[in-house]
XYZ file of C-alpha atoms in Angstrom:
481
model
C 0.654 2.830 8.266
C 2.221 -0.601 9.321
C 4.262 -1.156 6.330
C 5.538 2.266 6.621
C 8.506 1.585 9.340
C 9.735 -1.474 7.089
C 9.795 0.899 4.216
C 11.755 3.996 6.246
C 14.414 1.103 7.643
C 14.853 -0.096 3.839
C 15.486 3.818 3.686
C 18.264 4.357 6.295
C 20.206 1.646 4.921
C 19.776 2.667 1.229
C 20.791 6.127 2.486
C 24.311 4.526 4.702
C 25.272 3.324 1.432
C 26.932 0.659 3.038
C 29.077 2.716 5.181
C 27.916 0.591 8.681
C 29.576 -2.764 8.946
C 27.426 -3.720 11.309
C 23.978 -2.875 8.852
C 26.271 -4.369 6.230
C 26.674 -8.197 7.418
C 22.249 -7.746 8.209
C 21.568 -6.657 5.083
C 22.360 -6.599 1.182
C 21.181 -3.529 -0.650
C 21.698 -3.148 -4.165
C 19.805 -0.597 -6.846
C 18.514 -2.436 -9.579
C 15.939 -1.426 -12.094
C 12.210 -2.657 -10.616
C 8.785 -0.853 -10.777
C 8.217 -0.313 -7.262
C 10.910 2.713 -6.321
C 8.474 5.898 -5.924
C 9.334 7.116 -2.470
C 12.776 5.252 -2.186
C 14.148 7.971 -5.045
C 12.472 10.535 -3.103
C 14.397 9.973 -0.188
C 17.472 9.206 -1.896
C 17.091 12.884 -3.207
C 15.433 14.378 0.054
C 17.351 12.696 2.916
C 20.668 14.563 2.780
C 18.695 17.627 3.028
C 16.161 16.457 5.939
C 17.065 13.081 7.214
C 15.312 9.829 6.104
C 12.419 9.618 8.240
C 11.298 13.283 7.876
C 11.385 12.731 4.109
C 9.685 9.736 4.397
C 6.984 11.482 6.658
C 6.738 14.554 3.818
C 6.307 12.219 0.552
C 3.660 10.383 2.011
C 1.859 13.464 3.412
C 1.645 14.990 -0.098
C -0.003 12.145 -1.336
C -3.691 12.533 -0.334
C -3.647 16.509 -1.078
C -2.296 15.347 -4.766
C -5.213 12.932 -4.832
C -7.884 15.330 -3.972
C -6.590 17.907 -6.327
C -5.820 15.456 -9.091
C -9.590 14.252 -8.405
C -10.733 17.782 -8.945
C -9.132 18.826 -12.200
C -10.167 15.420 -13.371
C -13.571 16.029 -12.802
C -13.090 19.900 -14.540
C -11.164 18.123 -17.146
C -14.232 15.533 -17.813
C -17.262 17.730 -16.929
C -16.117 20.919 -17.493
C -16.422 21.562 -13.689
C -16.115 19.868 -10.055
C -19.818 18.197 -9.855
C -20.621 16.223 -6.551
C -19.769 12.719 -7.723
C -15.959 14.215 -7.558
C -16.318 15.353 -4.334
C -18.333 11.929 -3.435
C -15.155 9.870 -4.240
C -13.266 11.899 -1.678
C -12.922 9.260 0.894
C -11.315 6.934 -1.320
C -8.288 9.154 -1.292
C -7.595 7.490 2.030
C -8.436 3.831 0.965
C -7.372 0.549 2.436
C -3.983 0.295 0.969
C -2.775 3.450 1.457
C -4.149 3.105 5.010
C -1.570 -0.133 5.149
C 1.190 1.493 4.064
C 1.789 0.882 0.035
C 3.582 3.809 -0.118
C 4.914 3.785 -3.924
C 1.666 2.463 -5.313
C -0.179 5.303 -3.846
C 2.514 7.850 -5.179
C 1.785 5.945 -8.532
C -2.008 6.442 -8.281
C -1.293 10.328 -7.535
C 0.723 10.379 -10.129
C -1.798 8.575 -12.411
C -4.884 11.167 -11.548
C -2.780 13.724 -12.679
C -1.767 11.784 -16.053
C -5.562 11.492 -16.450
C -5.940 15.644 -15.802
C -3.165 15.999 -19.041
C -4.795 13.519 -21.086
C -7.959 15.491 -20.990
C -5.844 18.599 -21.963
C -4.192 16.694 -24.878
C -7.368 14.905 -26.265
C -7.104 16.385 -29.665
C -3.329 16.521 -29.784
C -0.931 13.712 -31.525
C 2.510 15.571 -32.033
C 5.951 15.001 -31.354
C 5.868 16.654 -27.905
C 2.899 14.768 -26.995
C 4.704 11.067 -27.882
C 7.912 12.291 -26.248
C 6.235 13.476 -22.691
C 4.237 10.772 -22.239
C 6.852 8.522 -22.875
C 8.587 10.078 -19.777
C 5.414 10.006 -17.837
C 4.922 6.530 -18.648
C 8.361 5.540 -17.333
C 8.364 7.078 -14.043
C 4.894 5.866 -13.691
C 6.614 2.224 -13.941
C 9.384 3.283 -11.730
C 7.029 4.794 -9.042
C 4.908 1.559 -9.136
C 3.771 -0.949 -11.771
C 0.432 -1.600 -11.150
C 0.124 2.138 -10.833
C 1.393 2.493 -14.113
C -0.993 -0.370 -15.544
C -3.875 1.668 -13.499
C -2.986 4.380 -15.648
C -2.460 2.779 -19.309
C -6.345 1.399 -18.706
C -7.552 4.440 -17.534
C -5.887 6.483 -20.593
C -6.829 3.685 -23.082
C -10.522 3.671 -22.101
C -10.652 7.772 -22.057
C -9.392 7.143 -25.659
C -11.937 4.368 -26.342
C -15.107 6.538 -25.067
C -13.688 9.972 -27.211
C -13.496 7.582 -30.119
C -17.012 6.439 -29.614
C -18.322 9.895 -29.323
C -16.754 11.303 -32.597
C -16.864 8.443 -34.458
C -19.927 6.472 -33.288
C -20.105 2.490 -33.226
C -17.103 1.747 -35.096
C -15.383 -0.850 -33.364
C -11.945 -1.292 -35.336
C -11.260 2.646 -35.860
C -12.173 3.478 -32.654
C -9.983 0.799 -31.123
C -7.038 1.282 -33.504
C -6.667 4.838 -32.961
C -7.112 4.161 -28.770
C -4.454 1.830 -29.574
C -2.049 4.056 -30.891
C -2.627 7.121 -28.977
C -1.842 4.742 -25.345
C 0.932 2.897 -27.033
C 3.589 5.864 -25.980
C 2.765 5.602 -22.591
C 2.498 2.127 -22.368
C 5.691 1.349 -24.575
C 9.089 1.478 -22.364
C 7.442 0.262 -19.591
C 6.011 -2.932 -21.461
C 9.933 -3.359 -22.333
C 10.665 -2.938 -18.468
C 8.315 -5.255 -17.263
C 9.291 -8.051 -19.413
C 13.266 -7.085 -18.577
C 12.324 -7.409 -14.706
C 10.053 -10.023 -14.634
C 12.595 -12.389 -15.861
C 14.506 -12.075 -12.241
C 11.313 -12.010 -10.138
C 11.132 -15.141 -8.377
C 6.951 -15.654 -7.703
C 5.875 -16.660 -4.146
C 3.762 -19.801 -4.458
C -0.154 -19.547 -3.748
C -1.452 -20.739 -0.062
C -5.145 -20.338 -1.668
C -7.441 -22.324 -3.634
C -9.534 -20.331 -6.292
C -12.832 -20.681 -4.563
C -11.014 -19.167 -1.558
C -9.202 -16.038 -3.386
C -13.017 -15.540 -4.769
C -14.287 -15.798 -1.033
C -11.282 -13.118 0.210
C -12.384 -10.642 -2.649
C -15.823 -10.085 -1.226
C -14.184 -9.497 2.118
C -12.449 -6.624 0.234
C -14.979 -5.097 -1.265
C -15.880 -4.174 2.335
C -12.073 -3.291 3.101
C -12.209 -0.337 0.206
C -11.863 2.080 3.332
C -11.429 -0.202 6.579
C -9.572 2.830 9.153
C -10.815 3.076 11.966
C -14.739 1.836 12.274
C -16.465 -0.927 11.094
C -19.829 0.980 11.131
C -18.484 3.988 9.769
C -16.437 2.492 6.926
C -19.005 0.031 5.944
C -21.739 3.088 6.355
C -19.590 5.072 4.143
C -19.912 2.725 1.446
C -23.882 1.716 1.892
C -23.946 5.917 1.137
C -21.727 6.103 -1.391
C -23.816 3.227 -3.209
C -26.766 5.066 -2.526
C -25.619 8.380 -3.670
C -24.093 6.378 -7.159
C -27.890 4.794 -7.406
C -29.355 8.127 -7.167
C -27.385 9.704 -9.923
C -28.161 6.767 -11.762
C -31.621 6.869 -11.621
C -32.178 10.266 -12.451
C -30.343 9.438 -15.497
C -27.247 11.968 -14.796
C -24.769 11.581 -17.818
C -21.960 9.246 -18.047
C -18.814 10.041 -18.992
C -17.958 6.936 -20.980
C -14.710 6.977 -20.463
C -13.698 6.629 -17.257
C -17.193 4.270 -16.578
C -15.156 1.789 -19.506
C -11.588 2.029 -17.185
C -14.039 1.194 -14.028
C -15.532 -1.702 -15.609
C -12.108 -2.956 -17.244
C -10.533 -2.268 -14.029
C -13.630 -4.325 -11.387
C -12.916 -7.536 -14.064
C -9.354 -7.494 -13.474
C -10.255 -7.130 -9.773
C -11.957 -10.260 -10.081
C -9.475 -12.415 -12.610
C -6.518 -11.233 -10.264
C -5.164 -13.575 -8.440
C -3.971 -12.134 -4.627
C -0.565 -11.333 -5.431
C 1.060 -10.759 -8.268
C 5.347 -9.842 -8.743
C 5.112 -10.485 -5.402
C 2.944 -7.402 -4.126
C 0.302 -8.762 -1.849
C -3.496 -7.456 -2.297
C -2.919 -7.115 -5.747
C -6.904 -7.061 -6.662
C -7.380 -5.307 -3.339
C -5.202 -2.643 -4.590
C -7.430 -1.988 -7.629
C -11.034 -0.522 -5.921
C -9.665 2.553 -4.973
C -9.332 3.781 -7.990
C -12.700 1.542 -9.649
C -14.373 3.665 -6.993
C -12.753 7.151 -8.134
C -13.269 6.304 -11.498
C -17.117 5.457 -11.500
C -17.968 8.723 -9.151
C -15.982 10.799 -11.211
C -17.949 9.606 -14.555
C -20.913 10.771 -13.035
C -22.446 14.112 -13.909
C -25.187 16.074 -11.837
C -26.555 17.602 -14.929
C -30.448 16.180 -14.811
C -30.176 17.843 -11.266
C -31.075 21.278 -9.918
C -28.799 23.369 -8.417
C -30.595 22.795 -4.481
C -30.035 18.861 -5.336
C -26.128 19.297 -6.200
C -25.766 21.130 -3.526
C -27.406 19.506 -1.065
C -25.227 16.458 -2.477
C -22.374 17.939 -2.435
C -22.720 19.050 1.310
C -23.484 15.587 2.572
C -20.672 14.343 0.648
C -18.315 16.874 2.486
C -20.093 16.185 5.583
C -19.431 12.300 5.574
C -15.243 13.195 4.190
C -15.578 15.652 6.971
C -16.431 12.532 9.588
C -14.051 10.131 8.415
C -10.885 12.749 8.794
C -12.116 13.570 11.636
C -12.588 9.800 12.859
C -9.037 9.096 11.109
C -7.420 12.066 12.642
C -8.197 11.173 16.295
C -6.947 7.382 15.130
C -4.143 8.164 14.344
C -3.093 10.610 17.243
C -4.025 8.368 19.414
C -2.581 5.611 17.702
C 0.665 7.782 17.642
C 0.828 8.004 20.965
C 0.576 4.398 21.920
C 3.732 3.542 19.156
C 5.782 6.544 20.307
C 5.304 4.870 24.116
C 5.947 1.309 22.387
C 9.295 2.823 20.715
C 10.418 3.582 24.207
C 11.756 -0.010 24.181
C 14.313 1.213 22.069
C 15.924 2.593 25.146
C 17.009 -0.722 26.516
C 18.199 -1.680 23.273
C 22.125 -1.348 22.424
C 23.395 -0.400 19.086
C 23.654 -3.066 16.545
C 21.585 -5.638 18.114
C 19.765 -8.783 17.053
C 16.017 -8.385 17.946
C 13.792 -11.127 17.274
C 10.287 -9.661 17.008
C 6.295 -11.336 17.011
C 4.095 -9.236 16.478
C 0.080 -9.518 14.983
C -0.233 -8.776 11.467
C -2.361 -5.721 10.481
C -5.109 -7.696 8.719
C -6.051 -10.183 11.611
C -5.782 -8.070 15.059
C -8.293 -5.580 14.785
C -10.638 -3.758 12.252
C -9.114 -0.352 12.967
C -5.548 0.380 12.328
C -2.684 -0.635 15.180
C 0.207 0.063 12.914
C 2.439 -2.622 14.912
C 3.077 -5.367 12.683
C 6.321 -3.545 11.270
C 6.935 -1.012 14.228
C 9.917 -2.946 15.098
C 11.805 -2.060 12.143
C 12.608 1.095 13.516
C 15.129 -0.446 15.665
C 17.048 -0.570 12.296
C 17.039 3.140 11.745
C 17.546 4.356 15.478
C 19.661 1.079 16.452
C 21.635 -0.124 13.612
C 19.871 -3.225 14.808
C 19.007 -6.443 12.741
C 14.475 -7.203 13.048
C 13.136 -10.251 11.461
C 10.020 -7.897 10.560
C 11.523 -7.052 6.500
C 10.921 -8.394 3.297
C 12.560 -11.051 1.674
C 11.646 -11.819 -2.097
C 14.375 -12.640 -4.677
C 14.421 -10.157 -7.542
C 11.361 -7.648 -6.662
C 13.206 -5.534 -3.856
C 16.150 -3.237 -3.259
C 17.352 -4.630 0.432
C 17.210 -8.046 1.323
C 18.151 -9.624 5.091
C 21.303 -11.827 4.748
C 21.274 -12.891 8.398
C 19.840 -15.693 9.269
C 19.021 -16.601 6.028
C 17.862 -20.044 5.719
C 17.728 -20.515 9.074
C 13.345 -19.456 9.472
C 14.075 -16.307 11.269
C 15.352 -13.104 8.513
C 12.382 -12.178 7.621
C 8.448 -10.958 8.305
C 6.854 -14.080 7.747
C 8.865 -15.328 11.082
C 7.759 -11.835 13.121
C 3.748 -12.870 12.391
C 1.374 -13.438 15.371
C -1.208 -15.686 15.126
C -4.437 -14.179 15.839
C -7.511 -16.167 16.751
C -9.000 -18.326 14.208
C -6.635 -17.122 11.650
C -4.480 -19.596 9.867
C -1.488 -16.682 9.019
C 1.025 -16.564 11.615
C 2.927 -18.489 13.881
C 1.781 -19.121 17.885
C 4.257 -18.159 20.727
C 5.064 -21.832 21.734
C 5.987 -22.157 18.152
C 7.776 -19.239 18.264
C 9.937 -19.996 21.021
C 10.521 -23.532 20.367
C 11.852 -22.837 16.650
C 13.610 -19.489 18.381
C 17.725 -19.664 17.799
C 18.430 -17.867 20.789
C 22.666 -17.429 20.546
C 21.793 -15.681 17.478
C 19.980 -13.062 18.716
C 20.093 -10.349 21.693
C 16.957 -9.788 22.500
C 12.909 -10.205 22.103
C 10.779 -8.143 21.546
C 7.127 -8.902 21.834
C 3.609 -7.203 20.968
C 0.219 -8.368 22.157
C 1.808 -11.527 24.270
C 4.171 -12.779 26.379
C 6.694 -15.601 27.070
C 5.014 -19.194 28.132
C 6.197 -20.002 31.315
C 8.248 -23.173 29.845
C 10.296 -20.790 27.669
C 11.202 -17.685 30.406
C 14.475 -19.489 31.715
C 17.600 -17.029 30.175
C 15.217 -14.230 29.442
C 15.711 -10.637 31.712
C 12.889 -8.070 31.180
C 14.238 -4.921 30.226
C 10.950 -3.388 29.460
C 7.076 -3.559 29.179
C 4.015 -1.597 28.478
C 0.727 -1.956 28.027
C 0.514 -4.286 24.286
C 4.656 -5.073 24.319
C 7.662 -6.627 26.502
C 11.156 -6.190 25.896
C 13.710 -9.418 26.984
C 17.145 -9.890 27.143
C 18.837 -12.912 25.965
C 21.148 -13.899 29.022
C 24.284 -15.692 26.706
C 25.118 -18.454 28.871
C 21.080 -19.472 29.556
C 21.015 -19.071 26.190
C 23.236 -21.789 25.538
C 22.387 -24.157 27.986
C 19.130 -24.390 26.601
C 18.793 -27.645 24.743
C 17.774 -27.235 20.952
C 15.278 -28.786 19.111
């Protein structure tokens, strides 16, 4: 999960509570109320119990059981009883972004699924206990993540839109007034929040034209699940679109619902621009749950009980596969990082590392987890990486050193791959590189030019990474540019 080690640094520092001098003159941590602290308050609570990155490790592993769950009572909540479009959706639970790392924005969609499961409890309710719970929910919904939160208010709203319909047929203004006012406590606070923080959000300025965002969103409507194979991702979705058709044309029922909150949620897919409060693959975070929602909607109930079962076995069959593909991913994957992180060795405490590494998006199709692995200097080292996030006013830590000088922050750590425009080149690395403020480099998926090796001692090197020294006095003989 390559933003994962940024995320468990931000952690350890949160957690030193500014106790390290050395952490303290790399970085500036400061709570402040934003809608993007799910796991961070988990580990705040968790860590002095088990230590930051086995808390870390435990939040995120309870996310895709919650999912699967939350998918299941939604679909008993809905139908009345788990049919196989539920258990169809299943490989969503591990979709693209949650693949990459979003950690709080997948707690929020957890979170959201079970929302969903006590909305369906409380259709017919509108008391005082109702109002009051949900305006907890909806607050540490906003807390956890925002666009989690939003996922949620347009799910709720269009549950409450298709129950209106069905009671009180084509009546457009009753039907939306009362969906109205049955969301509003869940959508209340937070509205207050946003508007609070958006006023010290500083927005990163767009590198794309619109035709070009509109080109990228096809791309991710083959990303939904991008893990570990193109054929089997991509596969996975040719079936899952034949499996939707299916139920379709046998004229299955709809639950209108959650088929409104898909179709509300695929325009704003499309009208979204790429990032928004500054979280990247904004739209891209949105077809995981488009995808739940529309397979969930589905009923089975023109089909006999050989056909949903038959369905539902090939739908466990193909969730089956992918774990199985993902599992042996990952451990291998694992493996290769752990021997990476053996660098770490040659490193001395409170160190300067300056770090290139190739962004997940552009290196491969399956997942390398490397483009934030350096990071983890800053938990086991105390050390300063250029590989964390730096945007005014949407995050708790920020890097202070080197700031202003083009190397404090990720955007200076990214490879260029190939063709890709993202990312700097080595040569430009090195040239721009100030070396007497840093110790060493650290290196994925390249190596030094020739021109630039003078003042740098290997200390280490594997099969994708290199380790280097700065030698101080080459350092500063080196002319600058």
């Amino acid at each position: 999960m390559a933003d994962l080690c940024s995320h468990i640094a931000r952690y350890h520092v949160m957690v030193d509570g500014g106790r390290s001098e050395v952490l303290r003159s790399y970085y500036s941590f400061h709570w402040t109320l934003i809608g993007n602290l799910g796991q961070d308050l988990l580990v705040y609570a968790l860590a002095p119990v088990m230590g930051v990155k086995t808390a870390a490790y435990l939040t995120v592993a309870l996310v895709p059981p919650l999912m699967v769950l939350g998918i299941r009572q939604l679909s008993i909540g809905v139908h009345g009883r788990v049919h196989p479009g539920a258990l169809v959706a299943l490989p969503f639970v591990y979709s693209f972004p949650f693949l990459y790392g979003f950690v709080n924005y997948s707690i929020g969609i957890a979170g959201c699924m079970w929302t969903l499961v006590l909305w369906c409890k409380w259709r017919n309710d509108m008391n005082p206990l109702r109002i009051s719970v949900l305006l907890i929910i909806g607050s540490l919904l906003w807390l956890t993540h925002m666009a989690a939160w939003a996922v949620t208010v347009v799910a709720a709203g269009s549950m409450e839109l298709g129950h209106g319909l069905h009671r009180h047929g084509w009546r457009p203004f009753k039907v939306i007034s009362q969906a109205f006012l049955r969301t509003l406590p869940i959508a209340s606070i937070p509205v207050l929040l946003t508007l609070f923080w958006r006023s010290g959000v500083a927005a990163l300025p767009s590198t794309y034209t619109v035709w070009k965002t509109l080109e990228l969103k096809f791309y991710w409507m083959a990303f939904i699940i991008r893990d570990q194979s193109m054929l089997l991702d991509v596969g996975t979705l040719v079936l899952v679109g034949l499996a939707t058709l299916w139920l379709l044309f046998k004229r299955n029922r709809v639950d209108p619902g959650l088929a409104i909150a898909a179709i509300i949620l695929l325009v704003l897919f499309w009208v979204l621009p790429l990032t928004v409060f500054n979280s990247y693959f904004a739209d891209l975070r949105l077809l995981g749950p488009i995808a739940i929602f529309a397979l969930v909607a589905l009923d089975s109930n023109r089909l006999d009980s050989r056909a949903r079962h038959v369905l539902a076995a090939l739908a466990l069959c193909v969730f089956a596969v992918r774990m199985g593909m993902t599992t042996y991913g990952w451990v291998d994957r694992g493996h290769a990082l752990k021997d990476d992180l053996r660098a770490m060795d040659h490193i001395r405490q409170g160190a300067r590392i300056a770090a290139l590494v190739p962004d997940r998006m552009f290196e491969s199709w399956n997942n390398s987890g490397l483009s934030h692995l350096p990071s983890m200097a800053i938990v086991n080292r105390n050390a300063f990486t250029n590989t964390e996030w730096d945007y005014p006013g949407s995050q708790l830590m920020r890097p202070i050193y080197n700031a202003g000088r083009g190397f404090n922050d990720n955007a200076s750590a990214m490879l260029k791959m190939r063709a890709h425009k993202q990312g700097r080149t080595v040569e430009d690395f090195f040239d721009k590189l100030p070396r007497d403020r840093f110790d060493y480099v650290w290196l994925f998926k390249t190596d030094v030019p020739p021109r630039h090796a003078a003042g740098l001692e290997l200390k280490f090197r594997n099969r994708e990474s290199v380790l280097y020294a700065i030698v101080p006095k080459a350092a500063a003989a080196i002319p600058r540019r």
